[in-house]
Every structure is written in structure tokens, then in C-alpha cells.
Coordinates of C-alpha atoms in Angstrom, one line a residue:
X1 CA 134.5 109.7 118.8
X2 CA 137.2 110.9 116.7
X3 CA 138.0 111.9 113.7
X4 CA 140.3 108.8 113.0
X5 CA 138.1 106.2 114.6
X6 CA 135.0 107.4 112.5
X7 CA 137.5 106.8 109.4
X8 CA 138.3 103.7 110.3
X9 CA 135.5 101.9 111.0
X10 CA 134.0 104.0 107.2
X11 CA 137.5 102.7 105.8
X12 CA 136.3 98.9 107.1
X13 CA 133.1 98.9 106.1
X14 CA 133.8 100.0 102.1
X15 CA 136.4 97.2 102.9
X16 CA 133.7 94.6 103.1
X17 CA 131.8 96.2 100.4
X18 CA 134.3 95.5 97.9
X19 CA 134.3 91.7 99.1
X20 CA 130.7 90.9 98.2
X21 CA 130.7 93.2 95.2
X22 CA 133.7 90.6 94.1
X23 CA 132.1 87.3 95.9
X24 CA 129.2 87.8 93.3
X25 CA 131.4 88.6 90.4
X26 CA 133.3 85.6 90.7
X27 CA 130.0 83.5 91.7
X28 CA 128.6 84.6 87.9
X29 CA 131.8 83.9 85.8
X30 CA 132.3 80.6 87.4
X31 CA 130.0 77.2 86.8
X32 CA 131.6 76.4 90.7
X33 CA 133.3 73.3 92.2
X34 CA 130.7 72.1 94.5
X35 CA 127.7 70.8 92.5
X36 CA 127.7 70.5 88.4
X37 CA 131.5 69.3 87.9
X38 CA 131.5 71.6 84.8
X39 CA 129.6 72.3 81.7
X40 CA 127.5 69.1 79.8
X41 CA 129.2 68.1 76.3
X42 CA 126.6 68.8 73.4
X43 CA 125.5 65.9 71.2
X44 CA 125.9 64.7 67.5
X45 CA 124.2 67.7 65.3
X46 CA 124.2 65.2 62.3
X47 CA 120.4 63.2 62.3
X48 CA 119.6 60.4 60.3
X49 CA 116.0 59.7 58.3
X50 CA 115.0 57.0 57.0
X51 CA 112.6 56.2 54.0
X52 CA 109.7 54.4 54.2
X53 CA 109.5 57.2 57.3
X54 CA 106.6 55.1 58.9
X55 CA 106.9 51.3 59.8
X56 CA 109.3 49.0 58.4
X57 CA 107.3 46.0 57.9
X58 CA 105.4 44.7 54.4
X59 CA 107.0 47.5 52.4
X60 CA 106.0 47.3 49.0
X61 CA 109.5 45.9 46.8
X62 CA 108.9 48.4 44.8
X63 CA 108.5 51.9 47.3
X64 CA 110.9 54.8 47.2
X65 CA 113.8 53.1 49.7
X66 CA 116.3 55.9 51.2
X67 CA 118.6 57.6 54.0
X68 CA 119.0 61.3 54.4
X69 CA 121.1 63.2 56.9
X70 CA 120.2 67.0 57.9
X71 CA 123.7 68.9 59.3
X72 CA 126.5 66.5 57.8
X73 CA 127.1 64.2 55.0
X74 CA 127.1 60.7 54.2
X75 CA 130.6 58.8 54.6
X76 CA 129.5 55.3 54.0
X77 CA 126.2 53.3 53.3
X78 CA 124.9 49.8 52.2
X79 CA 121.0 48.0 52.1
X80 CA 122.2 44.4 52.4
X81 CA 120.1 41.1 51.7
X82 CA 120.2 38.1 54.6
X83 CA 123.2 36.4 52.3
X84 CA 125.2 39.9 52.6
X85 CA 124.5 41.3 49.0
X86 CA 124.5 45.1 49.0
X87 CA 121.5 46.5 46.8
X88 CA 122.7 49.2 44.2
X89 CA 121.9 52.5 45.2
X90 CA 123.1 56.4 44.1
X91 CA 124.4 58.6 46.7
X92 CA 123.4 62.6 45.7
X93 CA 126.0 64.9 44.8
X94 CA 126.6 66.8 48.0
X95 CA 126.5 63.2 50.1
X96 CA 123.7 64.1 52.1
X97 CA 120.9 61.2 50.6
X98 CA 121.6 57.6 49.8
X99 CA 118.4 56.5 47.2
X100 CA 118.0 52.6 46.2
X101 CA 118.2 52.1 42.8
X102 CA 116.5 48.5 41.8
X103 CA 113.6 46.4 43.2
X104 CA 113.8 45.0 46.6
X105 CA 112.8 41.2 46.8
X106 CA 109.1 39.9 48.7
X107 CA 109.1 39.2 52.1
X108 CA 112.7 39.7 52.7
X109 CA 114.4 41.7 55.5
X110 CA 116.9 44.3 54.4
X111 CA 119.9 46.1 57.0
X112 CA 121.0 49.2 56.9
X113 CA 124.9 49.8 57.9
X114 CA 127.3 52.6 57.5
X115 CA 128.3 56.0 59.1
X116 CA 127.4 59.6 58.8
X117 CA 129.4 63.0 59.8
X118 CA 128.1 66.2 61.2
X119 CA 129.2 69.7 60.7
X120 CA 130.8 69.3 63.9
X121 CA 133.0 66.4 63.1
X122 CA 131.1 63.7 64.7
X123 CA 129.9 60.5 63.5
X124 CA 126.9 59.3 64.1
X125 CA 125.6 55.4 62.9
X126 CA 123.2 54.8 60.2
X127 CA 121.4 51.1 61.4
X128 CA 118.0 50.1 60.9
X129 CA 116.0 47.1 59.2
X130 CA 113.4 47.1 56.7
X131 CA 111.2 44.0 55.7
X132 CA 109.3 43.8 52.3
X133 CA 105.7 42.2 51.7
X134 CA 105.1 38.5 51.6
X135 CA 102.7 37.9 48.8
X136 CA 100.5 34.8 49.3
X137 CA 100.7 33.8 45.8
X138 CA 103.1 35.6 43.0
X139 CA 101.5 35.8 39.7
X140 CA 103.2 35.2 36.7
X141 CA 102.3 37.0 33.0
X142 CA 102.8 36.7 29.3
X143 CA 102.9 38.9 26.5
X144 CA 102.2 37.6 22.8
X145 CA 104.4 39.6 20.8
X146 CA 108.6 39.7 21.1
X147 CA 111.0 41.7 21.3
X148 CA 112.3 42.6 17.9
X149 CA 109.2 40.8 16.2
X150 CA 107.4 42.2 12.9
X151 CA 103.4 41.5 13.1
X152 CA 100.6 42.4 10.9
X153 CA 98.2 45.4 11.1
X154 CA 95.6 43.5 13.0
X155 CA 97.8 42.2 15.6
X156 CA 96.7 42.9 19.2
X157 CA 98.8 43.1 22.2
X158 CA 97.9 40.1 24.7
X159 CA 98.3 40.4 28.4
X160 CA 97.7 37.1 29.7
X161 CA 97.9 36.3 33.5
X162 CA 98.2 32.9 35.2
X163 CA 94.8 33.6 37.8
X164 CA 92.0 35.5 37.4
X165 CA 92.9 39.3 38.6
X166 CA 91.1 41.4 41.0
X167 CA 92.4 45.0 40.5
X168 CA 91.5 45.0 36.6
X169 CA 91.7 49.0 37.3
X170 CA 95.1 49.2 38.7
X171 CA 96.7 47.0 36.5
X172 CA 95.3 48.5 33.6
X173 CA 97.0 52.2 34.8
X174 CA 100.3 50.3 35.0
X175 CA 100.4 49.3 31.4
X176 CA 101.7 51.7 28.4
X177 CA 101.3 51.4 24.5
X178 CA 103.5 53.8 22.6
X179 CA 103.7 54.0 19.1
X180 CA 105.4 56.1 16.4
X181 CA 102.9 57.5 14.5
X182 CA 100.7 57.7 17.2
X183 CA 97.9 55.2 17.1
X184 CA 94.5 55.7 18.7
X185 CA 93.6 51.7 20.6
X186 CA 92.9 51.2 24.3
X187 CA 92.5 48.1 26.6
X188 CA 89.6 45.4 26.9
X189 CA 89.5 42.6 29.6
X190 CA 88.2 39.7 27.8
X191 CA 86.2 37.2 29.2
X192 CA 89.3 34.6 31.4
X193 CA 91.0 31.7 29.4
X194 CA 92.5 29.1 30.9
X195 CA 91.6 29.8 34.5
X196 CA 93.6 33.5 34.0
X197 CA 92.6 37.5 33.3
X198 CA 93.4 38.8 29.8
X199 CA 93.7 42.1 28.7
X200 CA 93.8 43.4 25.0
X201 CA 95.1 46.6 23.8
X202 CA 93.9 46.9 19.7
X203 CA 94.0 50.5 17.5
X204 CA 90.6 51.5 16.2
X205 CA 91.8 50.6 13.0
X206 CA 94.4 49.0 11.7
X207 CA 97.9 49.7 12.1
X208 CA 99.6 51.7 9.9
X209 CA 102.5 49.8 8.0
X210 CA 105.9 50.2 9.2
X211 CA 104.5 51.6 12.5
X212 CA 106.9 51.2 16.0
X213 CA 105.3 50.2 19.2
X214 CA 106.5 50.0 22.3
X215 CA 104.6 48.1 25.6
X216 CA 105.5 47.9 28.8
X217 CA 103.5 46.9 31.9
X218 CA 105.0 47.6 35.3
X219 CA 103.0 44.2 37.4
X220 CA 106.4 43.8 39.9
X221 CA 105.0 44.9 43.3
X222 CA 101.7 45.4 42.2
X223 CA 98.8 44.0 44.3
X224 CA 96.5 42.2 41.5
X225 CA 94.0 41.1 43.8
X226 CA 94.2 40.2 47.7
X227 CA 97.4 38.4 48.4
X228 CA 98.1 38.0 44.8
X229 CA 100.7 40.1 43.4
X230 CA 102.9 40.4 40.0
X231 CA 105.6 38.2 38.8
X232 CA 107.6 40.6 37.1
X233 CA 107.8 43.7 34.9
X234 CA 107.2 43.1 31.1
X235 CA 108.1 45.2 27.9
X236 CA 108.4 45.1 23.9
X237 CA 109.2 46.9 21.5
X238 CA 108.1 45.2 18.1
X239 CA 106.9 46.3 14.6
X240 CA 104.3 46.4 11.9
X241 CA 105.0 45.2 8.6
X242 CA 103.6 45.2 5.0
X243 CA 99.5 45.7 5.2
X244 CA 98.5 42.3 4.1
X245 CA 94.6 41.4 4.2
X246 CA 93.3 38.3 3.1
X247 CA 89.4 39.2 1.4
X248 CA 87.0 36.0 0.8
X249 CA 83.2 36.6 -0.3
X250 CA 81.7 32.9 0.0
X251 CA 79.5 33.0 -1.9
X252 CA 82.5 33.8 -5.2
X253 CA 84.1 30.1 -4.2
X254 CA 87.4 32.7 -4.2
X255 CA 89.9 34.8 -2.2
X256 CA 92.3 37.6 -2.5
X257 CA 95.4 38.8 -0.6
X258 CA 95.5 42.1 -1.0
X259 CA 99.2 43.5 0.0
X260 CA 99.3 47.1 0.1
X261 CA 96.4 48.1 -1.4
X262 CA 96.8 45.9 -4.6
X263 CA 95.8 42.3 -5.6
X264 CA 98.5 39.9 -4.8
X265 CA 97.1 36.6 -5.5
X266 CA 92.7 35.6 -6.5
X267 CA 92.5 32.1 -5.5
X268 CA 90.1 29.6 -6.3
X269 CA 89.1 28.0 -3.1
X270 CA 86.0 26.0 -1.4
X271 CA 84.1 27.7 2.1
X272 CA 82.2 25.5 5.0
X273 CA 79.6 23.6 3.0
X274 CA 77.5 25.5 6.0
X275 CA 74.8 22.0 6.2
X276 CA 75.3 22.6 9.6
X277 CA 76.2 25.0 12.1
X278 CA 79.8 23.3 13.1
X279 CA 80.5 23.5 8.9
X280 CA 79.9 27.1 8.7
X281 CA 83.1 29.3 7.7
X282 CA 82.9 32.3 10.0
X283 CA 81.9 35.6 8.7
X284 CA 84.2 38.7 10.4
X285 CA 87.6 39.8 11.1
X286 CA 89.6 36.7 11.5
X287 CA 93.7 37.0 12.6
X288 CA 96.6 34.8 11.5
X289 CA 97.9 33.3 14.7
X290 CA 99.9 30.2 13.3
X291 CA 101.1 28.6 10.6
X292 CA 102.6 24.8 9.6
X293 CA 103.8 23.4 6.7
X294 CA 102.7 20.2 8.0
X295 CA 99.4 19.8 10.5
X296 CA 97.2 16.8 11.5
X297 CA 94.3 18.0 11.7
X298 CA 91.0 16.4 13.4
X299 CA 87.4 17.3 13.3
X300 CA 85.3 14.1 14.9
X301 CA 83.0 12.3 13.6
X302 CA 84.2 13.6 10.2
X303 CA 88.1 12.6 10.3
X304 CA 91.0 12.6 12.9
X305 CA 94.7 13.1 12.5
X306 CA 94.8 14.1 8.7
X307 CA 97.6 15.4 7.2
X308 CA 97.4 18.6 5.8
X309 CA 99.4 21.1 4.3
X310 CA 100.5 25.0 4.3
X311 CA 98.2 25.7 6.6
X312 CA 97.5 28.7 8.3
X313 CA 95.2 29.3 11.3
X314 CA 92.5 32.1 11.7
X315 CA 90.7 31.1 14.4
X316 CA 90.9 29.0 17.6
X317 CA 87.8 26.9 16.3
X318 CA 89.8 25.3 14.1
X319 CA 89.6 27.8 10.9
X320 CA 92.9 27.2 8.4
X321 CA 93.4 28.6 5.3
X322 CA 95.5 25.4 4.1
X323 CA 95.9 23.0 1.2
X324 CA 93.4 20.1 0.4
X325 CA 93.9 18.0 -2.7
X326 CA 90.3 16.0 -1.6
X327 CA 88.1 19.0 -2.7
X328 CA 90.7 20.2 -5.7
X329 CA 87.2 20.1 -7.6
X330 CA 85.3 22.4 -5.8
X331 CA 87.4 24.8 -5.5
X332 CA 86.2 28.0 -7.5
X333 CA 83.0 26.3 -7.7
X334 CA 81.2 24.8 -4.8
X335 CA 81.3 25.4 -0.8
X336 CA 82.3 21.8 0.6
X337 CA 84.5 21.9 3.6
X338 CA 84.2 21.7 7.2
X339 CA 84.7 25.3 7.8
X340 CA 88.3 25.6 6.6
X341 CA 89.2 27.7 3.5
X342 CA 90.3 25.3 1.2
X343 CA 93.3 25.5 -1.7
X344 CA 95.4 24.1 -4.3
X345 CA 98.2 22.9 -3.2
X346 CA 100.1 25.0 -5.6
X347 CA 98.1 27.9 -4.3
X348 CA 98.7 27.1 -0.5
X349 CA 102.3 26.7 -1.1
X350 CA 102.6 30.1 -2.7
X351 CA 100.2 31.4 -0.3
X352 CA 102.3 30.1 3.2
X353 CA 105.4 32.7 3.3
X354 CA 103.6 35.3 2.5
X355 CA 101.3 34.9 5.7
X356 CA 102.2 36.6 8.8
X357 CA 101.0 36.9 12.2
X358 CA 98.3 39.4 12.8
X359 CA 97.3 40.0 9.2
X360 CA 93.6 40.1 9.6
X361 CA 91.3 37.5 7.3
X362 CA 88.3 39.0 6.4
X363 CA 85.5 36.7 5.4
X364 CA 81.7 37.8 4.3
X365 CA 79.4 36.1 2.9
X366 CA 78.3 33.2 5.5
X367 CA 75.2 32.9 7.8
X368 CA 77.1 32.7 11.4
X369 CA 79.4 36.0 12.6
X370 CA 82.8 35.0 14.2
X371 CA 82.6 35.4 17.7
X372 CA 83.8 34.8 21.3
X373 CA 82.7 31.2 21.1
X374 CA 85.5 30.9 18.4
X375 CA 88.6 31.3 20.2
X376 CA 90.5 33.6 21.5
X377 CA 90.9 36.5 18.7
X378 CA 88.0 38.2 18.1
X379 CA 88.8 41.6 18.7
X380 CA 87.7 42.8 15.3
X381 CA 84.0 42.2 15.6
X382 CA 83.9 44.1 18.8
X383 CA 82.8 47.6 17.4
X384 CA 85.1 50.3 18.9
X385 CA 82.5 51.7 21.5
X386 CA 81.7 49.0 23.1
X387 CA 85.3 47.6 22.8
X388 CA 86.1 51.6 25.2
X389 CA 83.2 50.2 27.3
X390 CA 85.7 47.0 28.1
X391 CA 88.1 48.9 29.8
X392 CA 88.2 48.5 33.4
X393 CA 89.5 52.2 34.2
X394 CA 85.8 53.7 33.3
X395 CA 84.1 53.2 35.9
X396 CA 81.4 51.5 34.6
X397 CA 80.6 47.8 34.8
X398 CA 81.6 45.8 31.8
X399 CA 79.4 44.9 29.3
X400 CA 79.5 41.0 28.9
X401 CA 80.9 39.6 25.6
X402 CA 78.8 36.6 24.9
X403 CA 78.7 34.1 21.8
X404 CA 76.8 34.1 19.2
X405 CA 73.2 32.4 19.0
X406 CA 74.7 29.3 17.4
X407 CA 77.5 27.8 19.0
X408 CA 80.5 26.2 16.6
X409 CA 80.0 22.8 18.3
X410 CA 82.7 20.8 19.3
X411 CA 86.2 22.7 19.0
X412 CA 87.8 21.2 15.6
X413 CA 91.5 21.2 14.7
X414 CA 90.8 22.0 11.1
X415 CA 88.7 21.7 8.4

């Protein structure tokens, strides 16, 4: 062969050489024609949360309620009611968390609506539902002292409920008592009245005059025993006035209001003529809970619907401080009433405005102790450790508060 064919067929060969060297480069630069069509678009990068994270069924009205998106920000958001009425909610500085801002309603089903953007421009929907607990029975409560209201220095704070409540314990945490000064008191569940739990909160002592309390108790969305849950949240913010304390020995036939520390008025007066159990004036701490210029008054077999007046109540039994012209002449010198402490009218009269609720009466002197069987303040003759023992947060059964030996007999109006 010669020296030109052998370069020829070399000069052929690196030919085709070069051609696959360039059929593979341009098979690695090039996605093809024949299968894929071209490269996949990538997704939203914007993502959506949701809290309650888990199930959106029997959330509590009262759980943290949110939206968050990771990689973009919120453009517009609304939690809307069944009738269309958007919930209030705050959306965070930097747009990327929507937070709800008041109490859902029970057993309702809430909607989620709005939009989101990513970092890479797209939108992406925020949709979802969420549906709130159905109590079985909502369970209204009271408190016993007002906003704005001024109270003596033995007033306690009264949480009554409508039914008898279960979680004594988790109610309990869900109630605060400020004041300023501080005051040392805690809670006591009381025996039920009137087919519903009560809780009292009293100080160890008695309130310091001038002292400003605040309550609040946080029931909305609380489970208060199964099915049963709270009506709504409650607050106060109240005062104590003037120390005022009413001091009767009966044995003396007298009493004293003693207003800050000094004698205000010495009255003559008459005590229960104590024959009998029912006519015995209550020795203890009583509490002025009511008072009325005019009152009929009833204690069967005795009398029923006398007119009295200036009286004030101390007790649920029927107790009064109160004007009685029928036993004008045994006042300051004999015991003759029903129970009742018993005054001039001249005396009563000047007496009445001075009286305030939760000034504590406190009467010695008598053979039967106030008690549980009288009504529905009797806070003060609970010594304060057994009243700590009444707490339902201590983990140890409650002691039962029980009457005295002698009951008062039939409940009487007055005396």
C-alpha cells in the first residue's frame, strides 16, 4: 500500500472519531426530542401550617388558633363563622403568621380563606375548616361582689355555679385574686347550695381598709366536669372600705360598732332569749349580707309577716340586727328575742347607713356556735388550716364541713 492510501484511510478514521466525540457532547448538553418533551416546572416553595396542627374537630374555643407560611408571606387571610363573620385576628410584622385574637364559639365550624406568596412569586391557597367542641350542657356562674363596689373587711369572694362541678382542681387553677397590699386568703369549696358548686376565696384575716382587689376567673372553654363546660369568663375589680365591726357580748344586753379602731356607737339591745335552740343568737363571726328599711319578717309558730325596721341581715338563718319597738324594755336588760339582735328604733335608724356589706358581726357570749347549718356565710368560724385543707388543688380529700350538734330548726326570716 502506499503512502497516500495509508493516509487516507488514518485521515477517515480520526474523521469518525471526531463524530462520536461530538455525538456524545451534544447527547449530554441536550434534555433530547424523543422522550421527556423538556425539563418538569418546579412547584410553589411557599407551604402553609395550620394551628391546631393535629385534627380539626372538638377544638377547644379557647386553643391557640393560627396560619403560618415557611418561604413567603401572607397576602390575605380571614377565619369566618357559618353567617360569614370574619373572627379578629393579628397578622405578625413580617406577614408570615396570621394568630386569632378572641374566643371561638362551641360546636361551630370555622373556614379558612385567603392567599399566600412564595419567594418565588407564586401563590399558593390558604383553605381549611376547623370545628369547635359541642358541650352537652354550658354552665353558667356568678360572682357576689361588682365591679366598682366598696365591701367590708370580712367580705369574701363567691363563686357560685349553676350545677355541681367536677374538676374542682381545674377550675380552681383558673381563678386569680390580686390585691394591692398583698393579702394572704386562698379558696374553699363549700359544701353545694342550690343544686350548684361554690367556691370561696377569704384573707386569713381581715382585709386591710382601703385595700384593691382584683378577681378574675377564666371558666370560658373550660371542661367543669364531663360534658359540662363554662358559660363565660368573669372579673372584678372592687374595694374595701372603712373597717367597721359590730362587737356584742350577750350576756351585757349591749353592742358596739367599732369603726376604725374606736367606739362608734354602745347600744342597748336584747339577744335570743336562748329557751330553745331555734331562739339562740349565734355565737361567731357573722357578715352583713343585706339590709332594708322595711322587712316582713316571719318565724312560725311565733309570728309571720311582721313589719320591721332598719334591719340588717347577718346570717341566712334569719339573724337581723333591726329595730323592735315590742321589746323596747328589755333592751339593755334582758335577752328576749327570737334570735335577732334587737334595737331602739332610734338606735336602728342611726345604726342602718352606717352598715355595709361584709362588715363582719361578732357575737360571744351564747351557748350554740354559728355554723354551716346557718346559711351560707360562715367562713369566719372555719379556722385558717382547715379552711387551706378546703382547697381542691391539695391533693388531699376534703375535710367535710358539717353543722353544729344542734341544728337552728326551721329557717326563720327574722327575729
Amino acid at each position: 500500500m502506499n503512502i497516500r492510501g495509508l493516509l487516507g484511510r488514518r485521515a477517515i478514521l480520526v474523521g469518525a472519531g471526531q463524530l462520536a466525540v461530538a455525538a456524545v457532547v451534544a447527547g449530554c448538553s441536550s434534555g433530547g426530542t424523543g422522550g421527556s418533551g423538556g425539563a418538569k416546572e418546579s412547584g410553589p416553595v411557599a407551604k402553609v401550617s395550620f394551628e391546631p396542627a393535629g385534627g380539626t374537630e372538638d377544638v377547644s374555643p379557647v386553643a391557640p388558633v393560627s396560619v403560618t407560611v415557611a418561604a413567603g408571606r401572607i397576602g390575605q387571610v380571614a377565619l369566618t363563622n357559618p353567617e360569614g363573620k370574619q373572627v379578629k385576628g393579628t397578622l405578625s410584622p413580617d406577614g408570615t403568621s396570621y394568630k386569632v385574637a378572641e374566643p371561638l364559639g362551641y360546636g361551630v365550624e370555622y373556614t379558612w380563606s385567603g392567599t399566600a406568596t412564595g419567594t418565588d412569586g407564586k401563590s399558593v391557597p390558604i383553605d381549611g375548616k376547623i370545628t369547635t367542641l359541642a358541650p352537652k350542657q354550658v354552665v353558667p356562674a356568678t360572682v357576689n361582689v361588682g365591679d366598682g363596689q366598696e365591701v367590708g373587711i370580712a367580705a369574701p369572694i363567691i363563686l357560685q355555679f349553676k350545677k355541681h362541678v367536677e374538676n374542682k382542681e381545674a377550675v380552681e387553677k383558673a381563678l386569680t385574686v390580686t390585691s394591692t397590699p398583698e393579702t394572704e386568703g386562698g379558696w374553699a369549696w363549700l359544701p353545694d347550695e342550690n343544686g350548684g358548686s361554690r367556691a370561696h376565696w377569704r384573707p386569713r384575716e381581715y382585709w386591710a381598709p382601703g385595700t384593691a382587689v382584683t378577681f378574675s376567673a377564666k371558666l370560658y372553654g373550660l371542661e367543669l366536669g364531663p360534658g359540662d363546660y363554662g358559660n363565660s369568663d368573669l372579673s372584678s375589680q372592687f374595694t374595701i372600705g372603712r373597717s367597721q365591726i359590730v362587737k356584742g357580748y350577750a350576756p351585757s344586753h349591749r353592742v358596739q360598732v367599732i369603726r376604725d379602731g374606736s367606739t362608734l356607737f354602745d347600744f342597748a339591745c336584747s339577744y335570743g332569749e336562748g329557751n330553745e335552740a331555734r331562739n339562740v343568737t349565734r355565737s361567731g363571726i357573722h357578715v352583713v349580707t343585706e339590709k332594708y328599711e322595711d322587712f316582713m319578717m316571719s318565724n312560725p309558730p311565733f309570728y309571720t309577716n311582721v313589719r320591721e325596721r332598719w334591719a340588717v341581715r347577718i346570717s341566712n338563718n334569719g339573724e337581723f340586727i333591726h329595730a323592735n319597738p315590742e321589746s323596747a324594755g328589755a333592751q339593755g336588760n334582758t335577752n328576749v328575742t327570737n334570735g335577732c339582735i334587737n334595737l331602739s328604733t332610734s338606735d336602728a335608724q342611726t345604726y342602718f347607713p352606717t352598715a355595709l356589706y361584709g362588715d363582719p358581726v361578732e357575737v360571744t357570749g351564747t351557748s350554740i356556735a354559728l355554723s354551716a347549718a346557718d346559711g351560707d356565710l360562715y367562713d369566719w368560724t372555719i379556722d385558717w388550716d382547715t379552711w387551706k385543707t378546703l382547697s381542691a388543688i391539695q391533693g388531699e380529700p376534703a375535710p367535710v364541713v358539717s353543722a353544729t350538734p344542734v341544728a337552728p330548726g326551721p329557717v326563720r326570716s327574722g327575729s
